[in-house]
CSV table of C-alpha atoms in Angstrom, one decimal:
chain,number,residue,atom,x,y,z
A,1,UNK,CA,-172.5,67.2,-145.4
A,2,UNK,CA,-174.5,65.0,-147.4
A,3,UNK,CA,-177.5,66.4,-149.2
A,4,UNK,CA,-181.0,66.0,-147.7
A,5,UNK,CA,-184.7,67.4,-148.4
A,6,UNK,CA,-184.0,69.6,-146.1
A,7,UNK,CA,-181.0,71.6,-147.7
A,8,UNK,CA,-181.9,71.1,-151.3
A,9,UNK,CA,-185.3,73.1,-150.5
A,10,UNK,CA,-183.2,76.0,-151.0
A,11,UNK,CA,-182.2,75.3,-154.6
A,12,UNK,CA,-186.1,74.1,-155.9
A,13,UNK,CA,-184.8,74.7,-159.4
A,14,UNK,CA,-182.1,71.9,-159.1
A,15,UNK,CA,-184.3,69.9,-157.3
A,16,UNK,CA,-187.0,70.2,-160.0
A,17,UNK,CA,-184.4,69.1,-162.5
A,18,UNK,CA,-183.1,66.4,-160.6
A,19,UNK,CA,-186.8,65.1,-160.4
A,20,UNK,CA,-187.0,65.6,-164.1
A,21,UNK,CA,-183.7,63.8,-165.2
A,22,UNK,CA,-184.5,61.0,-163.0
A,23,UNK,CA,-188.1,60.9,-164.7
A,24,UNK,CA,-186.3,60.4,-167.6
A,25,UNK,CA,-183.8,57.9,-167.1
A,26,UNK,CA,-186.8,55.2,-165.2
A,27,UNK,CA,-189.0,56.0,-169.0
A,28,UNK,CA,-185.8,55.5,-170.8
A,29,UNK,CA,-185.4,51.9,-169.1
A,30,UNK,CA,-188.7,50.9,-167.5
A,31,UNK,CA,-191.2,53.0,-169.6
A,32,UNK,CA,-193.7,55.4,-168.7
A,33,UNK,CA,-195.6,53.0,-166.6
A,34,UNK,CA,-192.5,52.8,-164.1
A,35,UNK,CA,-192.3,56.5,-163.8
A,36,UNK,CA,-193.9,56.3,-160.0
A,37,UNK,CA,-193.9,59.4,-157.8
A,38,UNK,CA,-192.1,56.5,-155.0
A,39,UNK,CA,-189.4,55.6,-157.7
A,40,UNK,CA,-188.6,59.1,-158.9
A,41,UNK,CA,-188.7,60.8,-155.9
A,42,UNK,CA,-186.1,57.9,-154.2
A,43,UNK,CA,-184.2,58.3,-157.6
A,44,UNK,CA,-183.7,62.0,-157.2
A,45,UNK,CA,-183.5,61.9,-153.6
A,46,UNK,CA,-186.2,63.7,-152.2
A,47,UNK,CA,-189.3,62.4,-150.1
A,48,UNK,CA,-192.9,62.0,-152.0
A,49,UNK,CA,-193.8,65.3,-150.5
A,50,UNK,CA,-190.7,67.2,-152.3
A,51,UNK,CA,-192.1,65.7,-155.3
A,52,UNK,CA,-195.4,66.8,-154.8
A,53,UNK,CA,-194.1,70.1,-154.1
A,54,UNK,CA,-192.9,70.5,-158.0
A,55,UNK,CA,-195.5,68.7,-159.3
A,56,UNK,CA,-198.9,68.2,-157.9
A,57,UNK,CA,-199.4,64.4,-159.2
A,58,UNK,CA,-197.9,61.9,-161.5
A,59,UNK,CA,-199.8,63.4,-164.0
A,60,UNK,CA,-198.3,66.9,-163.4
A,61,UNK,CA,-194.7,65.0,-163.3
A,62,UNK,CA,-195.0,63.4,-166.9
A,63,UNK,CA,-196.4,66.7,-168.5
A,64,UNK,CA,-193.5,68.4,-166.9
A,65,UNK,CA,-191.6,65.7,-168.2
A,66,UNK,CA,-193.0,66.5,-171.9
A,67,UNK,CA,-192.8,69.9,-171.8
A,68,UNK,CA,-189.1,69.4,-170.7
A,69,UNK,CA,-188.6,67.3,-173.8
A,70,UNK,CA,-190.1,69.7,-176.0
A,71,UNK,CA,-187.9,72.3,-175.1
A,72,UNK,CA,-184.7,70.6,-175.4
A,73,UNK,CA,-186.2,69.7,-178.6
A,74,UNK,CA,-186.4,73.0,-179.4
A,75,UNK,CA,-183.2,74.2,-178.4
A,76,UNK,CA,-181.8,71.3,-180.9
A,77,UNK,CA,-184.2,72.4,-183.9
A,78,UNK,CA,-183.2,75.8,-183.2
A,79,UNK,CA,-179.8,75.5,-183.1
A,80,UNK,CA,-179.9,73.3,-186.5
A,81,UNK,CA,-182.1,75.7,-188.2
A,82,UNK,CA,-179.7,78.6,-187.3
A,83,UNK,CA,-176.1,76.4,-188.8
A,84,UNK,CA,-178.8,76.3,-192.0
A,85,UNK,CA,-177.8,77.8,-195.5
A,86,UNK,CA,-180.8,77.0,-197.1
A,87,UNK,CA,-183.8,78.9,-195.4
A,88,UNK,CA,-186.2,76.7,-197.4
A,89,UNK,CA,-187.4,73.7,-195.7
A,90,UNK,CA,-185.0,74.2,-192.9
A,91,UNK,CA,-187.2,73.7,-190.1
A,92,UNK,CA,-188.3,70.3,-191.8
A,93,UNK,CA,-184.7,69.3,-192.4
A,94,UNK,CA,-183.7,70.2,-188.8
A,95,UNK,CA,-187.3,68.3,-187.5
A,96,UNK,CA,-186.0,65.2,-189.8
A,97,UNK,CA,-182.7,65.3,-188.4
A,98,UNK,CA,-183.7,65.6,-184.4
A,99,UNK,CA,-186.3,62.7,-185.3
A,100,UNK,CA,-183.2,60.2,-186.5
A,101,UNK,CA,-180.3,61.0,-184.4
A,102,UNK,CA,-181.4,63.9,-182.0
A,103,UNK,CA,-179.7,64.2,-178.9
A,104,UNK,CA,-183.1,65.7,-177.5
A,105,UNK,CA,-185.5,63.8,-179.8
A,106,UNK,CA,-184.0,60.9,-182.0
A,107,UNK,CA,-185.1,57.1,-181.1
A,108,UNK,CA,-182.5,56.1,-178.6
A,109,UNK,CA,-183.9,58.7,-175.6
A,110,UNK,CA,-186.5,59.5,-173.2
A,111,UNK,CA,-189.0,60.6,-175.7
A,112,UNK,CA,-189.1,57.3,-177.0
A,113,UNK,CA,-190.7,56.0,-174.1
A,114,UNK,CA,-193.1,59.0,-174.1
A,115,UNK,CA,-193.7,58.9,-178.2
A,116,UNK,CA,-196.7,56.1,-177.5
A,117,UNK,CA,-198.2,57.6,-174.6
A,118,UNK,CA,-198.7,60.7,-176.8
A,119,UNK,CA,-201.1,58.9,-178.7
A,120,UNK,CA,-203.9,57.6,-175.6
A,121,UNK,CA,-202.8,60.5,-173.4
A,122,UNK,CA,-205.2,63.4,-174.0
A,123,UNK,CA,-203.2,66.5,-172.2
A,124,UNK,CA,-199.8,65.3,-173.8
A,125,UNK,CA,-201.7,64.7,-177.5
A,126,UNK,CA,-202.4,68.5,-176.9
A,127,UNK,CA,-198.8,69.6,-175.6
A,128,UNK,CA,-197.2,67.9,-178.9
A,129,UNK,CA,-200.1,69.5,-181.4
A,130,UNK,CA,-199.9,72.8,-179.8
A,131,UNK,CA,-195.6,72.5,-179.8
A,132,UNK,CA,-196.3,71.3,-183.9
A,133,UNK,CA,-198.9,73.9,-184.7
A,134,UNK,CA,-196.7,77.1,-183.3
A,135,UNK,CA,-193.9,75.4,-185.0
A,136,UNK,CA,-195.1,75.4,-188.5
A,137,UNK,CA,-196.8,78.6,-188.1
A,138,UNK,CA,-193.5,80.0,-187.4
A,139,UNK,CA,-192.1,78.5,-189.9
A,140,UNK,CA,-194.6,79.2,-192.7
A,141,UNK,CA,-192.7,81.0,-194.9
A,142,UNK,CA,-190.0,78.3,-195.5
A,143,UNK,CA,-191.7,74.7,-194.4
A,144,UNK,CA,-195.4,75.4,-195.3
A,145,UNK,CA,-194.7,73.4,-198.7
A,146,UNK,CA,-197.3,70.2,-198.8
A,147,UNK,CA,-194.5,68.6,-200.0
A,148,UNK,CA,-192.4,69.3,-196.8
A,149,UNK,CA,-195.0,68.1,-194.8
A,150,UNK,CA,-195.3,64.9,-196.7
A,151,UNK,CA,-191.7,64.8,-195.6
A,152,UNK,CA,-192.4,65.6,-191.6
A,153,UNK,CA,-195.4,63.0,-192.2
A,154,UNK,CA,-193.1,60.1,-193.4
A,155,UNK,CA,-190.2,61.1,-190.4
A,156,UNK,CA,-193.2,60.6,-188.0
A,157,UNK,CA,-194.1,57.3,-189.9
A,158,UNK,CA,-190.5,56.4,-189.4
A,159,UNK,CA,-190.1,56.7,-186.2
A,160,UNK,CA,-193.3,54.9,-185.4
A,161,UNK,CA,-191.9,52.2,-187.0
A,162,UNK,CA,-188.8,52.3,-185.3
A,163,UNK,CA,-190.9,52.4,-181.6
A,164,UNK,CA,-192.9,49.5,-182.3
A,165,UNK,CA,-190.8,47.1,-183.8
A,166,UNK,CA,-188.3,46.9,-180.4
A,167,UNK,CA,-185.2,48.2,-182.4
A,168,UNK,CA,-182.6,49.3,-180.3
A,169,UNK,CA,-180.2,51.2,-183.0
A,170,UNK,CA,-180.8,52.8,-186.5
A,171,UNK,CA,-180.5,49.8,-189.0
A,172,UNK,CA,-179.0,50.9,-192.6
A,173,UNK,CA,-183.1,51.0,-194.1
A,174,UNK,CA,-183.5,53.4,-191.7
A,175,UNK,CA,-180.5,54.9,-192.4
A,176,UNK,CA,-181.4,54.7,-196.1
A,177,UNK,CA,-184.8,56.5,-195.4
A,178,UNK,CA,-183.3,59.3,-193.4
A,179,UNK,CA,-180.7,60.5,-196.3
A,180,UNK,CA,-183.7,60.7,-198.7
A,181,UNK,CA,-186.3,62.5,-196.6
A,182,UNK,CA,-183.1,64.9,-196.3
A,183,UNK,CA,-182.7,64.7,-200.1
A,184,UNK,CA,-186.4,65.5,-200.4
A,185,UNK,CA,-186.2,68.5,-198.4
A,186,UNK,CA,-184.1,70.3,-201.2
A,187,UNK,CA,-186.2,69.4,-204.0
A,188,UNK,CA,-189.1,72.4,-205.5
A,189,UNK,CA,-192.6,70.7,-205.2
C-alpha cells in the first residue's frame, strides 16, 4: 500500500525530514527562491496542509531548513574536532575543513544556496551569528587566537568567492588556499 498523507501522519518525524531533504535538494538545484511550500510539499509527498502542519509558513520551512544545516554542520565539526591531536586551533581547523569539502557545509551542497540569503535574511543572519558566537565561546580556550580568527575570516572570504563567481568544483587556487589556512592554523601568533 502506497504511502499517503494519511498514513505518514503517524510517523511526523519522517515526514518532517522528508520535507526537509526535499527543501534541500529544490535550493541545491533551483535556489532558495524555488523552495515553494507547492514544490516541496509535491516533492516530499504530502499536501500544503501536511506542510503547514511542520512548519507554519515558508519562512518557518527555510529556518527549519537552516537550523537543519547547522546541525549537521555541527555533527561534522564535532566529529573533526574529536579525530584532532592538536587541541589548539582545532575548532578553526575543523570549521576550515567543513567550509572546503564538508559533506554538511563545503561549496558543493544545500548551504550553498542558503550562504547568500544569510546575508539580506534577518532571522537566518541571527541563526548563523548566534550558531558562530556559541561556537567560539565554546571554544575559547583553543580558537580565541586573533590570529585563528583571521583564518575563519579568510575561509568565509573563500567561500564567498567561491558562491559568487558560479564555480561548480574546487579549482587548484582554491585548493592552494585551503592547505594554507590549514597550515596557518598550526602556527603560534
Amino acid at each position: 500500500m502506497p504511502a499517503n498523507a494519511y498514513t505518514r501522519t503517524k510517523q511526523p518525524e519522517q515526514v518532517r525530514r522528508a520535507l526537509l531533504d526535499r527543501a534541500a535538494a529544490i535550493a541545491m538545484d533551483h535556489g532558495v527562491s524555488g523552495v515553494t511550500v507547492q514544490a516541496v510539499a509535491a516533492a516530499a509527498g504530502v499536501t500544503k496542509g501536511g506542510l503547514f502542519h511542520h512548519f507554519g509558513s515558508k519562512q518557518a520551512l527555510i529556518e527549519g531548513l537552516f537550523a537543519d544545516l547547522l546541525a549537521r554542520v555541527d555533527a561534522e565539526i564535532d566529529a573533526a574536532i574529536e579525530a584532532d591531536q592538536k587541541p589548539r586551533g582545532s575548532f578553526t581547523r575543523a570549521y576550515v575543513n567543513a567550509v572546503f569539502t564538508g559533506k554538511a557545509f563545503g561549496f558543493a551542497t544545500p548551504w550553498a544556496a542558503l550562504s547568500m540569503v544569510v546575508v539580506t535574511d534577518p532571522s537566518l543572519r541571527q541563526l548563523w551569528n548566534d550558531w558562530m558566537k556559541a561556537r567560539l565561546k565554546r571554544h575559547r580556550t583553543t580558537d580565541g587566537a586573533p590570529e585563528l580568527q583571521i583564518v575563519r575570516l579568510a575561509a568565509d572570504g573563500a567561500w564567498l568567492s567561491y558562491i559568487t563567481t558560479g564555480q561548480t568544483r574546487m579549482s587548484a587556487d582554491l585548493r592552494a588556499v585551503h592547505d594554507r589556512l590549514i597550515a596557518q592554523t598550526h602556527r603560534r601568533g
